[in-house]
XYZ file of C-alpha atoms in Angstrom:
381
model
C -155.881 -48.692 -111.780
C -157.873 -51.625 -110.390
C -161.660 -51.413 -110.432
C -161.890 -52.205 -106.696
C -159.416 -51.751 -103.897
C -158.455 -55.205 -102.610
C -157.871 -55.898 -98.932
C -154.423 -56.665 -97.580
C -155.642 -60.213 -96.940
C -156.622 -60.542 -100.637
C -153.148 -59.432 -101.726
C -151.460 -61.785 -99.268
C -153.620 -64.766 -100.328
C -153.047 -64.131 -104.025
C -149.263 -64.109 -103.776
C -149.281 -66.921 -101.213
C -151.014 -69.070 -103.827
C -148.503 -68.102 -106.526
C -145.575 -68.688 -104.183
C -146.914 -72.104 -103.182
C -147.650 -73.442 -106.665
C -145.098 -71.996 -109.107
C -141.741 -73.654 -109.825
C -138.916 -72.079 -111.798
C -138.498 -68.373 -112.647
C -139.725 -68.526 -116.262
C -142.685 -70.681 -115.204
C -143.652 -68.354 -112.342
C -143.818 -65.239 -114.496
C -146.930 -66.127 -116.569
C -148.671 -67.558 -113.495
C -148.122 -64.350 -111.520
C -149.183 -62.270 -114.510
C -152.417 -64.278 -114.898
C -153.335 -63.880 -111.229
C -152.717 -60.123 -111.311
C -154.478 -59.460 -114.620
C -157.557 -61.580 -113.978
C -158.193 -59.644 -110.769
C -157.864 -56.360 -112.648
C -155.118 -55.166 -110.293
C -152.906 -54.142 -113.231
C -153.548 -54.139 -116.951
C -151.131 -55.745 -119.404
C -149.204 -52.525 -119.993
C -149.048 -51.807 -116.278
C -147.610 -55.255 -115.624
C -144.939 -54.773 -118.310
C -143.975 -51.377 -116.917
C -143.754 -52.707 -113.359
C -141.673 -55.623 -114.580
C -139.274 -53.215 -116.298
C -138.715 -51.415 -112.988
C -138.198 -54.654 -111.073
C -135.653 -55.863 -113.624
C -133.744 -52.590 -113.364
C -132.949 -52.930 -109.654
C -131.310 -55.673 -107.559
C -133.274 -58.538 -106.032
C -135.476 -61.343 -107.268
C -137.604 -59.975 -110.102
C -140.778 -61.802 -109.093
C -140.337 -60.963 -105.393
C -140.072 -57.331 -106.418
C -143.070 -57.674 -108.719
C -145.225 -59.011 -105.874
C -144.162 -56.070 -103.703
C -144.637 -53.574 -106.566
C -148.188 -54.775 -107.239
C -149.065 -54.504 -103.564
C -147.510 -51.034 -103.465
C -149.628 -49.799 -106.390
C -152.782 -51.238 -104.803
C -152.404 -50.410 -101.111
C -149.137 -48.544 -100.556
C -146.489 -49.825 -98.159
C -148.795 -52.263 -96.289
C -149.815 -53.761 -99.641
C -146.173 -54.110 -100.668
C -145.423 -55.994 -97.455
C -148.495 -58.218 -97.945
C -147.389 -59.179 -101.474
C -143.770 -59.566 -100.410
C -144.412 -61.914 -97.490
C -147.229 -63.785 -99.197
C -144.954 -64.759 -102.061
C -142.006 -65.700 -99.804
C -143.674 -67.622 -96.952
C -144.351 -71.011 -98.670
C -140.837 -71.401 -100.072
C -139.239 -70.133 -96.849
C -141.067 -72.732 -94.757
C -140.408 -75.560 -97.202
C -136.698 -74.878 -97.729
C -136.202 -74.573 -93.969
C -137.963 -77.907 -93.389
C -135.919 -79.573 -96.145
C -132.722 -78.068 -94.713
C -133.532 -79.569 -91.297
C -134.259 -82.956 -92.911
C -131.052 -82.788 -94.959
C -128.891 -82.087 -91.924
C -130.645 -84.769 -89.870
C -130.074 -87.419 -92.548
C -126.561 -86.537 -93.711
C -124.509 -89.653 -94.300
C -127.526 -91.885 -94.951
C -126.945 -93.744 -98.214
C -130.373 -92.898 -99.655
C -129.798 -89.206 -98.948
C -126.389 -89.325 -100.622
C -127.839 -90.962 -103.742
C -130.767 -88.528 -103.938
C -128.473 -85.501 -103.584
C -126.127 -86.892 -106.244
C -129.053 -86.955 -108.658
C -130.189 -83.479 -107.614
C -126.690 -82.031 -107.975
C -126.545 -83.221 -111.582
C -129.901 -81.519 -112.208
C -128.632 -78.291 -110.612
C -125.770 -78.114 -113.096
C -128.335 -78.496 -115.863
C -130.336 -75.625 -114.349
C -127.178 -73.509 -114.192
C -126.422 -74.304 -117.841
C -129.893 -73.176 -118.872
C -129.645 -70.045 -116.695
C -126.390 -69.137 -118.459
C -128.079 -69.690 -121.831
C -131.078 -67.589 -120.762
C -128.911 -64.686 -119.577
C -126.815 -64.985 -122.737
C -129.875 -64.646 -124.974
C -131.276 -61.714 -123.004
C -128.190 -59.684 -122.174
C -125.122 -60.890 -124.108
C -126.119 -60.076 -127.676
C -123.445 -58.176 -129.574
C -119.640 -58.341 -129.301
C -119.341 -55.799 -126.452
C -121.703 -57.729 -124.203
C -120.077 -61.044 -125.095
C -116.677 -59.635 -124.085
C -118.069 -58.374 -120.754
C -119.705 -61.756 -120.094
C -116.468 -63.629 -120.758
C -114.409 -61.149 -118.747
C -116.750 -61.472 -115.753
C -116.379 -65.262 -115.850
C -112.590 -65.066 -116.039
C -112.323 -62.519 -113.216
C -114.550 -64.569 -110.897
C -112.544 -67.728 -111.568
C -109.343 -65.810 -110.801
C -110.683 -64.878 -107.371
C -112.147 -61.390 -107.869
C -115.221 -60.720 -105.732
C -118.489 -60.504 -107.705
C -119.176 -57.197 -105.953
C -116.141 -55.605 -107.608
C -117.011 -57.179 -110.962
C -120.560 -55.797 -110.875
C -119.395 -52.378 -109.661
C -116.793 -52.247 -112.429
C -119.416 -53.189 -115.022
C -121.716 -50.412 -113.767
C -118.901 -47.867 -114.028
C -117.786 -48.824 -117.545
C -121.320 -49.400 -118.861
C -122.020 -45.703 -119.657
C -118.785 -45.615 -121.666
C -119.040 -48.993 -123.413
C -122.706 -48.473 -124.372
C -122.584 -44.703 -124.890
C -124.136 -45.002 -128.354
C -127.187 -46.952 -127.116
C -130.465 -45.287 -126.131
C -133.051 -47.237 -124.142
C -136.779 -46.488 -124.662
C -138.537 -44.453 -121.926
C -140.767 -46.118 -119.330
C -143.819 -44.423 -117.801
C -145.056 -45.566 -114.381
C -148.241 -44.626 -112.538
C -147.767 -42.388 -109.544
C -147.254 -44.569 -106.457
C -146.221 -42.460 -103.467
C -144.470 -44.303 -100.656
C -145.096 -43.183 -97.053
C -141.738 -41.991 -95.787
C -142.604 -42.641 -92.153
C -143.383 -46.286 -92.806
C -140.142 -46.823 -94.715
C -138.158 -45.099 -91.967
C -139.834 -47.290 -89.348
C -138.868 -50.444 -91.236
C -135.333 -49.112 -91.630
C -135.169 -48.461 -87.878
C -136.259 -52.038 -87.178
C -133.562 -53.339 -89.490
C -130.887 -51.214 -87.840
C -132.095 -52.312 -84.398
C -131.706 -55.936 -85.447
C -128.166 -55.286 -86.689
C -127.240 -53.473 -83.486
C -128.676 -56.241 -81.277
C -126.960 -59.053 -83.174
C -123.676 -57.136 -83.331
C -123.693 -57.017 -79.522
C -125.246 -60.395 -78.665
C -124.954 -62.733 -81.692
C -121.996 -61.833 -83.973
C -122.620 -64.808 -86.258
C -126.161 -63.629 -87.026
C -124.829 -60.104 -87.582
C -122.295 -61.423 -90.096
C -124.964 -63.584 -91.737
C -127.329 -60.605 -92.057
C -124.683 -58.470 -93.748
C -123.615 -61.362 -95.985
C -127.166 -61.963 -97.220
C -127.730 -58.227 -97.696
C -124.593 -58.019 -99.850
C -125.761 -60.985 -101.909
C -129.149 -59.332 -102.438
C -127.517 -56.161 -103.745
C -125.673 -58.212 -106.377
C -128.699 -60.245 -107.438
C -130.481 -59.328 -110.644
C -133.198 -61.604 -111.984
C -133.159 -64.213 -109.206
C -130.408 -66.506 -110.519
C -128.029 -63.556 -110.334
C -127.793 -64.269 -106.592
C -126.093 -67.587 -107.304
C -122.492 -66.333 -107.675
C -122.914 -63.862 -104.808
C -124.159 -66.555 -102.402
C -121.425 -68.935 -103.511
C -118.743 -66.321 -102.908
C -120.091 -65.441 -99.451
C -120.789 -68.977 -98.199
C -117.952 -70.953 -99.796
C -115.086 -68.604 -100.673
C -115.240 -65.717 -98.216
C -116.612 -67.103 -94.939
C -116.036 -70.805 -95.694
C -119.279 -71.749 -93.961
C -119.666 -74.813 -96.176
C -118.006 -76.797 -98.930
C -118.888 -76.367 -102.585
C -120.574 -79.782 -102.514
C -122.788 -78.801 -99.565
C -123.631 -75.501 -101.262
C -124.697 -77.412 -104.354
C -126.915 -79.636 -102.219
C -128.567 -76.531 -100.781
C -129.212 -75.028 -104.185
C -130.601 -78.371 -105.302
C -133.073 -78.298 -102.400
C -134.062 -74.771 -103.449
C -135.161 -76.249 -106.757
C -137.448 -78.726 -104.986
C -139.437 -75.909 -103.393
C -141.809 -73.551 -105.226
C -141.394 -69.793 -105.095
C -138.278 -67.621 -105.450
C -134.943 -69.391 -105.925
C -133.213 -66.782 -103.765
C -134.687 -68.415 -100.667
C -131.982 -71.026 -101.081
C -130.271 -68.564 -98.726
C -132.346 -70.173 -95.940
C -130.309 -73.351 -96.428
C -127.114 -71.381 -95.843
C -128.617 -69.784 -92.743
C -129.845 -73.101 -91.345
C -126.476 -74.728 -91.982
C -124.619 -72.248 -89.797
C -127.221 -71.165 -87.205
C -130.257 -73.461 -87.257
C -133.805 -72.107 -87.406
C -132.832 -68.584 -86.383
C -130.165 -68.588 -89.070
C -132.704 -69.680 -91.697
C -135.082 -66.887 -90.637
C -132.263 -64.333 -90.651
C -131.084 -65.342 -94.114
C -134.640 -65.450 -95.466
C -135.322 -61.884 -94.326
C -132.001 -60.251 -95.208
C -131.681 -61.834 -98.662
C -134.553 -59.520 -99.688
C -134.315 -56.546 -97.313
C -131.982 -54.183 -99.242
C -133.764 -54.708 -102.573
C -137.149 -54.104 -100.901
C -135.949 -50.710 -99.680
C -134.467 -49.957 -103.101
C -137.858 -50.691 -104.673
C -139.619 -48.397 -102.188
C -137.145 -45.600 -102.899
C -137.076 -46.159 -106.655
C -140.775 -46.305 -107.576
C -141.615 -42.628 -106.790
C -138.694 -41.533 -108.985
C -138.673 -44.397 -111.486
C -139.827 -42.319 -114.463
C -136.834 -40.012 -114.164
C -134.397 -42.796 -113.259
C -135.370 -45.084 -116.140
C -135.335 -42.113 -118.511
C -131.739 -41.227 -117.522
C -129.595 -42.875 -120.192
C -126.354 -43.173 -118.133
C -128.291 -45.297 -115.620
C -129.719 -47.529 -118.356
C -126.236 -47.964 -119.838
C -124.764 -48.798 -116.427
C -127.544 -51.359 -116.008
C -126.696 -52.830 -119.425
C -123.123 -53.275 -118.217
C -124.243 -55.033 -115.037
C -126.673 -57.344 -116.836
C -123.954 -58.260 -119.340
C -121.846 -59.758 -116.529
C -124.484 -61.993 -114.948
C -124.297 -64.879 -117.411
C -120.519 -64.943 -116.985
C -120.744 -64.980 -113.193
C -123.281 -67.810 -113.193
C -121.113 -69.746 -115.673
C -118.097 -69.305 -113.384
C -120.010 -70.731 -110.409
C -121.157 -73.638 -112.579
C -117.521 -74.358 -113.468
C -116.501 -74.223 -109.791
C -119.324 -76.564 -108.776
C -118.577 -78.957 -111.643
C -114.971 -79.146 -110.444
C -116.159 -80.100 -106.959
C -118.266 -83.049 -108.195
C -117.097 -86.632 -108.507
C -118.213 -87.319 -112.048
C -119.380 -90.547 -113.627
C -120.949 -91.178 -117.002
C -124.356 -91.555 -115.289
C -124.094 -88.132 -113.644
C -122.960 -86.564 -116.918
C -125.869 -88.159 -118.795
C -128.339 -86.979 -116.135
C -126.963 -83.443 -116.318
C -127.298 -83.360 -120.110
C -130.799 -84.854 -119.961
C -131.893 -82.281 -117.351
C -130.541 -79.437 -119.473
C -132.379 -80.666 -122.572
C -135.633 -81.203 -120.648
C -135.522 -77.703 -119.169
C -134.690 -76.251 -122.591
C -137.782 -78.022 -123.935
C -139.805 -76.220 -121.199
C -140.544 -79.322 -119.134
C -141.858 -78.176 -115.740
C -138.792 -77.867 -113.438
C -140.468 -79.799 -110.608
C -140.706 -82.896 -112.823
C -137.075 -82.559 -113.838
C -136.078 -82.267 -110.179
C -138.199 -85.242 -109.105
C -136.801 -87.355 -111.938
C -133.301 -86.374 -110.815
C -134.079 -87.566 -107.286
C -135.626 -90.812 -108.532
C -132.782 -91.622 -110.912
C -130.258 -90.749 -108.215
C -131.887 -93.196 -105.814
C -132.069 -95.876 -108.499
C -128.743 -95.518 -110.295
C -126.356 -93.572 -108.044
């Protein structure tokens, strides 16, 4: 437990700073850890345990970690302070970039810059596939599930059904595996506060269902994507399916542009959903998408933490989770293949994609890779 109880403003400012200065999931993790540990809010073991919980449930891992830290420190208000502090900078920046993108569509400089960014995005996808492969696809059973997930997505199966199927077969496929236990500190969640937030969410859905059907559909679409997102980049195939395949709100090329803009901003990658929202409903759409892309997983975290010791000690759940995590690399690979098909390739774009992949593999800061992609796009493309 922390030596002193921080104020809600302290929690908000801490995660606002992390959200405003950290680029790329792997790069954000040590920065967030340093900020939390140096303040004495969690010790090293406490951070690892909290991270294990956040990785076991849907949603962006670092978003969940900000909320979890706030929850341990100050209960539900602390969780909200950490949650919004971490999300606000990226939400504002991606919304502003989305507005600029739509205002300047068709301008030759914009087209060249986005061509460079799109090549970088494919490099980011390639590295994300590699990262998920190393973490979750070791062993022949996991490799088969990864490949099967990719094939099913490319054949038109919804990622929701793929993930559900993986969760159902996981306890059977991995029945001989036993995950180590995890012990969390007691962090009671006020039921009244959670119910109040749930009531506000339901009121929003009811109001938009009656008065703004597009926002209602967008809210449900983002909520579905959140439930299929594990580890941040796991949202990629879910968002693609919702925005491009299912609702046909945008082309694959436009979607890629949006995900490229999400790489320009610091903070959680999942806020690329704001681009989708802005594209179909302007500022209100961006706000709607930004809220609902995290809402279900926030409630799952609130409901999970009080019972996490039992849940993470229940081996069928851990095996189901192993099944789900085994599919994510395959789903991201499938989206990368779809996006690559939608691009008009040249040897310059291919070289830029390869160079971006190598640079990210060598742990070059993602913001420099992105900026170089923009610069080379303007110069060469």
